[in-house]
Amino acid sequence: MKDLIYLDNAATTAVDPRVVAAMLECLGPSGDYANPSSVGHLPGRRARARVEQARGDVAALVGADPAQVIFTSGATEADNLAILGAARFYRERGRHLVTSRTEHPAVLDACRQLEREGFEVTYLKPGSDGIVEPAQVEAALRSDTLLVSLMHVNNEIGVVQDVGAVGRLCRARGVLFHVDAAQGAGKLPLDVNRDCIDLLALTAHKVHGPKGVGALCVRREPRLGLVPLLHGGGQERGLRSGTLATHQVVGLGTALRIAAAEMQADAARVGALRERLWQGLAAVPGALLNGHPTRRVPGILSVAFDGVEGESLLYALPALAISSGSACATTSGEPSYVLRALGRSDRLAQSTLRLSLGRFNTEIEVDRAIGAITAAVARLRAVAPEPGG
Amino acid sequence: MSTDDPRYGGEVRCRMAALPGVGGFGAGPDVVVGSAGSREQGAEVVLCCRIAAGRVTEARFRAFGCPHFLAAASWLTDRLVGAGRDDLAGWDWREAATALEVPAAKFGRLLTLQDAVRDVAGNWPGSPASTV
């Protein structure tokens, strides 16, 4: 592992040591390990105070009130609770949803479940730059449209959607707006009030927090109804039953508090590393950037190397921890549906690498990655038959 | 190239380290070429064999594809030495699948390799296809 360069931060990140320290304070016999619902005794109240501090940290990051925050097991659960919960609660109001073809499977599969329950879903096709224009959303709205779901930052190509513009038009039309902010929260500014977001899903592990914890911010004024996915002890205002994992929740809160405090500095540094990486790779003949050139999250770069087979390219780069697309999708071996939706050919989609940077990457690592990829591409092209030959 | 990825067997890892047999021969009366596949299909190979006294004496390849496919093409350049036209015409991809522990999901790519071997047989001097 010593010489391995980790460039897969869009899949998950290393937990920041400051987050680890905070989590450890909630474990072990002398820690705040008690059940945060057991407020009848001091250890329980101490754990509850930790949880509420974390709730405040989550809320502060996105301009929400702490009472809006529901802790979940991650963004996938938060997305499912938002989409399934809202659609089932308001099913008499409308049976139509709008989303895009490039959403995360947590959103797309929740929409497909609703289709099985009798809802209709419009899947918008983004432009070749990955952007879904607000006008496309507006054109798709119907009198029975209940909810629009759009991701803030795409997990494969890193493009940033104008969620504020979409939120405002949804609010004006009385349509609920859900944002999957798994890749954007903590990296780019978000404000649920300014951006008219009714439901916002986020996670800890994309911003140097632990896996297994996330949150859903739910609009309170006017109060938004949801049908819960889990039933039991009635925790989280009855929307997410189950004993809260204090250490996980504290990890989420601490990671997001650090992200908020260091957002500008991190964005500048990671963005500069991404630009350095792209400038180095752009010199490789046949390298093509996937997605909009400027509307991008700082850390994600998606590059196709025309004429190179993706699996062999990954194989040739054992010192780099990178992805040939979304980590959620790479086991299938199929070309990325996100890149297909952008109009990329299967051949280009299969020759794509996703390189994603984080807080702990360095210029030296970026330069080594450029060298390794450049050499691997050249070698595989030398092995290949002449194009059209 | 090196990897400890368990999806790839020992022969694939060994072949991918240096890809022995990559290249080609200049055109000549003792050189036979066969090809199959395309980049759009995800697997493309060109096999180039030098022949003498009705047998392959040397073989080279160029290929585009996954590590299993590249390694199988490399392995084939050794396997084909000593083979005659009829051996090539009857060669079956399953031999490579076994030798390189190729997963079932990739068997289709080995059919591309089989097509290239049979294309060499078809282009063999004196074979019916080569005179068409």
XYZ file of C-alpha atoms in Angstrom:
521
model
C 0.000 0.000 0.000
C 2.963 2.330 0.601
C 3.461 3.308 -3.011
C -0.185 3.153 -3.946
C -1.783 6.423 -4.997
C -5.435 6.681 -3.989
C -7.396 8.588 -6.628
C -10.848 7.132 -5.979
C -12.213 9.709 -3.551
C -15.540 9.850 -5.387
C -16.052 6.221 -4.334
C -15.061 6.883 -0.739
C -12.509 8.843 1.243
C -10.090 8.155 4.057
C -11.530 9.223 7.402
C -9.865 12.409 8.625
C -7.857 11.709 11.813
C -9.790 14.506 13.552
C -12.991 12.628 12.751
C -11.512 9.369 14.023
C -10.600 11.073 17.303
C -14.121 12.400 17.764
C -15.645 9.003 16.993
C -13.348 7.225 19.427
C -14.675 9.462 22.190
C -18.019 7.713 21.694
C -16.680 4.174 21.951
C -15.139 2.218 24.793
C -16.034 2.053 28.509
C -15.119 5.662 29.254
C -16.687 7.069 26.102
C -20.118 8.494 25.288
C -21.393 5.124 24.136
C -24.817 5.176 25.788
C -28.035 5.027 23.838
C -28.845 8.641 22.938
C -32.542 7.886 23.442
C -31.877 6.928 27.088
C -32.128 10.475 28.356
C -33.196 9.276 31.822
C -29.528 8.981 32.841
C -26.412 11.076 32.452
C -24.545 8.870 29.945
C -27.622 8.843 27.732
C -27.940 12.612 27.950
C -24.247 13.011 27.106
C -24.686 10.828 24.036
C -27.831 12.779 23.118
C -25.863 16.032 23.392
C -23.265 14.607 21.002
C -25.979 13.632 18.538
C -27.616 17.043 18.715
C -24.266 18.768 18.213
C -23.824 16.673 15.063
C -27.353 17.498 13.940
C -26.472 21.157 14.258
C -23.285 20.652 12.242
C -25.206 18.966 9.423
C -27.850 21.678 9.446
C -25.297 24.493 9.452
C -23.567 23.108 6.371
C -26.711 23.395 4.258
C -28.442 26.359 5.864
C -31.098 24.214 7.526
C -32.635 24.159 10.971
C -31.358 21.243 13.099
C -34.936 19.977 13.429
C -34.922 19.316 9.688
C -32.127 16.724 9.904
C -32.939 13.000 9.937
C -29.962 10.691 10.373
C -29.813 7.674 8.046
C -27.373 4.913 7.121
C -26.099 6.955 4.186
C -27.190 8.789 1.062
C -28.790 5.720 -0.511
C -31.213 5.377 2.376
C -31.762 9.144 2.479
C -32.563 9.203 -1.261
C -34.966 6.271 -0.869
C -36.684 7.837 2.148
C -37.048 11.124 0.279
C -38.374 9.755 -3.009
C -40.399 6.775 -1.836
C -41.493 8.522 1.346
C -42.734 11.690 -0.323
C -44.349 9.938 -3.290
C -46.249 7.518 -1.067
C -47.323 10.270 1.334
C -48.636 12.560 -1.427
C -49.760 9.910 -3.913
C -53.263 11.376 -4.074
C -51.821 14.725 -5.137
C -49.974 13.433 -8.200
C -48.348 10.364 -9.710
C -45.636 11.921 -11.883
C -41.951 12.434 -11.088
C -39.104 14.016 -13.045
C -35.451 13.030 -12.773
C -32.457 12.633 -15.083
C -30.863 9.623 -16.770
C -27.555 10.308 -15.057
C -28.738 10.057 -11.455
C -27.178 7.634 -9.007
C -28.835 4.185 -8.857
C -30.151 5.107 -5.406
C -32.447 7.574 -7.170
C -33.076 5.661 -10.397
C -33.949 2.417 -8.653
C -36.250 4.222 -6.210
C -38.012 5.761 -9.223
C -38.329 2.344 -10.858
C -39.911 1.027 -7.666
C -42.453 3.846 -7.847
C -43.171 2.946 -11.484
C -44.072 -0.545 -10.248
C -46.440 1.158 -7.791
C -48.247 3.039 -10.554
C -46.280 6.268 -10.794
C -44.943 7.738 -14.043
C -41.365 8.991 -14.245
C -39.825 11.289 -16.873
C -36.091 10.684 -17.275
C -34.440 13.797 -18.722
C -31.486 13.389 -21.068
C -28.671 15.778 -20.207
C -26.675 17.608 -22.851
C -23.397 16.184 -24.083
C -21.738 18.161 -21.273
C -23.794 16.348 -18.642
C -25.847 19.392 -17.705
C -29.627 19.206 -17.277
C -30.949 22.645 -18.153
C -33.653 24.118 -15.898
C -35.736 24.709 -19.030
C -35.766 20.936 -19.625
C -37.136 20.410 -16.146
C -39.724 23.129 -16.633
C -40.857 21.589 -19.917
C -41.274 18.198 -18.254
C -43.492 19.452 -15.417
C -47.158 18.461 -15.608
C -50.198 19.304 -13.578
C -49.774 15.992 -11.740
C -46.016 16.270 -11.192
C -45.322 15.557 -7.555
C -41.548 15.635 -7.265
C -38.376 16.492 -9.161
C -35.140 14.736 -8.187
C -31.812 16.049 -9.460
C -28.315 15.368 -8.185
C -26.093 18.287 -7.222
C -22.835 16.767 -8.491
C -22.611 13.755 -10.781
C -20.609 10.938 -9.201
C -19.000 9.758 -12.439
C -18.144 12.926 -14.308
C -18.270 15.594 -11.589
C -20.477 18.145 -13.350
C -22.501 20.499 -11.147
C -26.202 21.032 -11.804
C -27.890 24.386 -11.208
C -30.040 23.099 -8.363
C -30.931 26.642 -7.286
C -32.593 27.454 -10.597
C -34.429 24.128 -10.656
C -35.462 24.553 -7.026
C -36.935 27.976 -7.639
C -38.990 26.852 -10.601
C -40.253 23.814 -8.665
C -41.210 26.012 -5.724
C -43.073 28.368 -8.060
C -45.021 25.409 -9.478
C -45.701 23.785 -6.119
C -43.598 20.717 -6.976
C -41.392 19.039 -4.364
C -37.662 19.184 -5.078
C -35.208 16.503 -3.925
C -31.450 16.854 -4.303
C -28.971 13.987 -4.004
C -26.015 15.926 -2.619
C -23.824 12.927 -1.825
C -20.944 14.230 -3.957
C -21.441 17.952 -3.447
C -22.194 18.430 0.250
C -19.120 19.708 2.034
C -17.351 20.534 -1.213
C -19.551 23.242 -2.697
C -21.883 25.731 -0.991
C -25.483 24.554 -0.617
C -28.417 26.249 1.092
C -31.743 24.495 1.277
C -33.627 27.772 1.771
C -31.874 29.816 -0.901
C -32.014 26.907 -3.376
C -35.632 25.972 -2.500
C -34.691 22.366 -1.721
C -37.402 20.382 0.055
C -35.415 17.179 0.532
C -31.625 16.960 0.547
C -29.644 13.727 0.937
C -26.004 13.654 1.991
C -23.427 11.245 3.339
C -20.297 11.285 5.486
C -17.931 9.024 3.630
C -17.439 11.227 0.571
C -16.063 14.025 2.787
C -13.568 12.160 4.970
C -16.174 10.858 7.376
C -17.130 7.244 8.139
C -19.179 4.937 5.934
C -22.588 3.892 7.169
C -24.065 7.260 8.094
C -25.790 10.060 6.240
C -28.702 12.406 6.605
C -31.849 13.650 4.959
C -32.828 17.293 5.431
C -36.607 17.595 5.277
C -38.459 20.858 4.785
C -40.323 21.949 7.945
C -42.186 25.087 6.853
C -44.639 24.118 5.683
C -44.067 20.682 7.123
C -43.417 18.015 4.524
C -44.854 14.556 5.032
C -42.990 11.300 4.453
C -43.973 7.668 4.795
C -41.094 6.012 6.681
C -39.178 3.048 5.277
C -38.310 1.617 8.686
C -40.676 0.978 11.546
C -39.826 0.460 15.200
C -38.829 2.684 18.078
C -39.912 5.939 16.499
C -36.492 7.589 16.546
C -35.839 10.600 14.313
C -39.380 11.919 14.658
C -40.752 8.581 13.586
C -39.159 8.834 10.157
C -36.208 6.525 10.770
C -36.591 4.035 13.567
C -33.505 2.365 14.997
C -31.011 3.191 17.730
C -28.773 6.013 16.564
C -25.129 5.021 16.202
C -23.669 7.865 18.234
C -20.084 7.406 17.004
C -21.239 7.339 13.358
C -23.441 10.396 13.789
C -20.584 12.226 15.534
C -18.298 11.206 12.678
C -20.743 12.694 10.191
C -21.110 15.911 12.142
C -17.387 16.327 12.676
C -16.563 15.589 9.037
C -19.106 18.140 7.841
C -18.003 20.753 10.386
C -14.422 20.387 9.144
C -15.614 20.445 5.541
C -17.537 23.661 6.145
C -14.617 25.349 7.866
C -12.101 24.270 5.233
C -14.321 24.281 2.159
C -12.738 27.254 0.426
C -9.176 26.126 1.065
C -9.903 22.495 0.159
C -11.760 23.496 -3.000
C -8.897 25.705 -4.135
C -6.224 23.112 -3.411
C -8.093 20.063 -4.741
C -9.319 22.048 -7.754
C -5.739 23.025 -8.560
C -4.659 19.378 -8.295
C -7.470 18.335 -10.637
C -6.455 20.986 -13.151
C -2.821 19.865 -12.922
C -3.947 16.293 -13.516
C -6.090 17.255 -16.501
C -3.366 19.406 -18.065
C -0.975 16.465 -17.775
C -3.426 13.954 -19.231
C -4.670 16.312 -21.946
C -1.223 15.970 -23.504
C -1.880 12.263 -24.122
C -3.070 11.920 -27.740
C -6.737 10.981 -27.900
C -7.537 12.089 -24.327
C -11.075 13.475 -24.031
C -12.631 15.158 -21.009
C -16.079 13.847 -20.126
C -18.531 16.497 -18.949
C -18.705 20.268 -18.836
C -15.225 21.847 -18.819
C -15.854 24.359 -16.027
C -19.050 23.485 -14.147
C -17.297 20.817 -12.122
C -16.775 19.814 -8.518
C -13.116 20.320 -7.581
C -12.124 16.669 -7.143
C -13.577 14.610 -10.007
C -12.024 14.129 -13.434
C -13.382 11.728 -16.053
C -11.182 11.139 -19.076
C -11.612 8.851 -22.089
C -8.478 7.576 -23.836
C -9.596 6.795 -27.360
C -8.182 3.554 -28.706
C -7.358 2.051 -25.317
C -9.383 -0.706 -23.672
C -10.438 0.355 -20.182
C -9.922 -2.912 -18.304
C -6.430 -3.351 -19.680
C -5.647 0.262 -18.833
C -6.760 -0.298 -15.241
C -4.732 -3.517 -15.137
C -1.674 -1.649 -16.351
C -1.946 0.829 -13.491
C -1.581 -1.306 -10.348
C -0.074 1.565 -8.370
C -3.151 3.719 -8.892
C -6.437 3.171 -7.058
C -8.772 4.524 -9.727
C -12.068 3.605 -11.298
C -13.153 2.888 -14.848
C -16.435 4.642 -14.010
C -18.713 4.656 -11.035
C -17.505 2.216 -8.417
C -21.146 1.270 -7.944
C -21.306 0.111 -11.556
C -17.893 -1.255 -12.442
C -18.623 -4.833 -11.423
C -21.115 -5.126 -14.271
C -18.551 -4.707 -17.039
C -21.154 -2.782 -19.015
C -20.316 0.662 -20.406
C -21.334 3.431 -18.017
C -24.978 4.484 -18.433
C -23.960 8.012 -17.478
C -21.455 8.275 -20.323
C -23.951 6.684 -22.710
C -26.533 9.296 -21.684
C -24.023 11.985 -22.655
C -23.810 10.449 -26.120
C -20.420 8.815 -25.673
C -19.988 5.645 -27.754
C -19.607 2.334 -25.926
C -16.003 2.292 -27.123
C -15.217 5.652 -25.513
C -17.208 4.826 -22.412
C -15.154 1.655 -22.009
C -11.919 3.609 -22.386
C -12.781 6.039 -19.599
C -11.011 6.461 -16.286
C -12.495 8.328 -13.343
C -9.822 9.958 -11.202
C -11.057 11.620 -8.050
C -8.953 13.647 -5.667
C -9.379 14.409 -2.002
C -7.964 16.279 0.940
C -4.941 14.028 1.331
C -3.662 13.930 -2.271
C -0.478 15.764 -3.235
C 1.123 17.289 -6.333
C 3.746 14.540 -6.303
C 1.029 11.906 -6.477
C -0.688 13.720 -9.319
C 2.559 13.935 -11.281
C 3.264 10.238 -10.722
C -0.246 9.389 -11.869
C 0.178 11.430 -15.050
C 3.436 9.618 -15.799
C 1.984 6.173 -15.134
C -1.156 6.735 -17.209
C 0.777 8.284 -20.092
C 3.131 5.298 -20.205
C 0.334 2.732 -19.919
C -1.700 4.330 -22.708
C 1.351 4.422 -24.969
C 2.153 0.787 -24.265
C -1.374 -0.474 -24.919
C -1.583 1.519 -28.129
C 1.722 0.001 -29.231
C 0.262 -3.473 -28.685
C -2.946 -2.722 -30.607
C -3.442 -3.207 -34.341
C -3.378 -0.070 -36.470
C -6.847 1.505 -36.368
C -8.719 0.384 -39.462
C -5.810 -1.832 -40.385
C 2.622 -4.415 -15.590
C 1.903 -6.366 -12.451
C -1.108 -7.020 -10.328
C -2.327 -9.246 -7.544
C -5.920 -8.941 -8.706
C -7.490 -12.405 -8.154
C -9.651 -12.005 -11.261
C -6.599 -12.856 -13.321
C -4.874 -16.254 -13.203
C -1.151 -16.884 -13.111
C -0.720 -17.308 -16.863
C -2.520 -14.037 -17.558
C -0.390 -12.181 -15.012
C 2.780 -13.722 -16.407
C 1.857 -12.872 -20.009
C 0.710 -9.356 -19.203
C 4.023 -8.572 -17.523
C 5.821 -8.439 -20.869
C 3.339 -9.567 -23.527
C 5.793 -11.851 -25.334
C 5.052 -12.297 -29.028
C 3.746 -8.813 -29.667
C 4.597 -7.399 -33.090
C 4.485 -8.613 -36.656
C 6.545 -9.639 -39.685
C 7.086 -7.780 -42.917
C 5.044 -9.045 -45.830
C 6.576 -11.960 -47.711
C 5.759 -15.267 -49.324
C 6.415 -17.080 -46.033
C 4.174 -14.809 -43.949
C 0.451 -15.447 -43.376
C -1.850 -13.014 -41.581
C -5.286 -13.489 -40.039
C -7.468 -11.048 -38.195
C -10.807 -10.814 -36.434
C -12.937 -8.539 -34.251
C -13.101 -4.776 -33.973
C -12.608 -2.085 -31.392
C -16.358 -1.482 -31.355
C -16.773 -5.119 -30.289
C -14.166 -4.615 -27.553
C -11.747 -7.201 -28.973
C -9.598 -7.064 -32.089
C -6.585 -9.171 -33.017
C -4.157 -9.563 -35.904
C -2.109 -12.762 -35.980
C 1.015 -12.939 -38.130
C 2.676 -16.309 -38.774
C 5.931 -17.163 -40.535
C 5.699 -20.591 -42.139
C 8.164 -23.086 -43.545
C 7.645 -26.654 -44.778
C 3.914 -26.420 -44.084
C 4.337 -25.469 -40.424
C 4.273 -22.270 -38.405
C 7.814 -21.433 -37.323
C 7.113 -18.134 -35.580
C 4.023 -16.147 -34.660
C 3.351 -12.565 -33.578
C 0.215 -10.675 -32.581
C -1.247 -7.253 -32.135
C -4.432 -6.952 -30.102
C -6.926 -4.597 -28.538
C -8.940 -5.928 -25.639
C -9.072 -6.901 -21.997
C -6.107 -8.506 -20.164
C -7.472 -12.021 -20.720
C -7.686 -11.371 -24.441
C -4.221 -9.827 -24.735
C -2.693 -12.638 -22.687
C -4.499 -15.272 -24.786
C -3.161 -13.713 -27.986
C 0.328 -13.752 -26.510
C -0.089 -17.382 -25.402
C -1.285 -18.283 -28.889
C 1.958 -17.095 -30.483
C 3.741 -19.898 -28.624
C 0.953 -22.419 -29.082
C 0.848 -22.028 -32.874
C 4.529 -22.809 -33.467
C 4.710 -26.197 -35.178
C 1.072 -26.161 -36.234
C 0.029 -26.864 -39.813
C -2.860 -25.400 -41.784
C -5.293 -28.115 -40.719
C -4.345 -27.659 -37.069
C -5.203 -23.973 -37.341
C -8.456 -24.643 -39.180
C -9.565 -26.928 -36.352
C -8.254 -24.911 -33.422
C -10.804 -24.437 -30.647
C -10.963 -21.448 -28.275
C -11.608 -23.701 -25.253
C -7.936 -24.629 -25.185
C -7.044 -20.997 -24.429
C -9.907 -20.690 -21.941
C -8.485 -23.582 -19.941
C -4.848 -22.542 -20.201
C -5.538 -18.986 -19.114
C -8.387 -19.633 -16.643
C -10.636 -17.273 -18.590
C -13.982 -16.572 -16.873
C -17.132 -17.620 -18.715
C -18.219 -14.006 -19.188
C -15.267 -13.553 -21.529
C -15.584 -16.688 -23.635
C -17.012 -14.604 -26.466
C -13.756 -12.733 -26.799
C -11.900 -16.005 -27.251
C -14.185 -16.779 -30.173
C -12.677 -13.690 -31.776
C -9.274 -15.275 -31.283
C -10.530 -18.511 -32.833
C -11.838 -16.572 -35.826
C -8.390 -15.007 -36.305
C -6.647 -18.392 -36.149
C -9.054 -19.803 -38.723
C -8.505 -16.696 -40.839
C -4.794 -17.539 -40.874
C -5.698 -21.044 -42.025
C -7.904 -19.586 -44.733
C -5.091 -17.350 -45.962
C -2.535 -20.167 -45.868
C -0.760 -20.455 -49.251
C -2.516 -23.016 -51.362
C -5.675 -23.143 -49.274
C -8.944 -22.672 -51.180
C -9.717 -19.359 -49.468
C -6.315 -17.848 -50.246
C -6.766 -18.344 -53.978
C -10.214 -16.722 -54.117
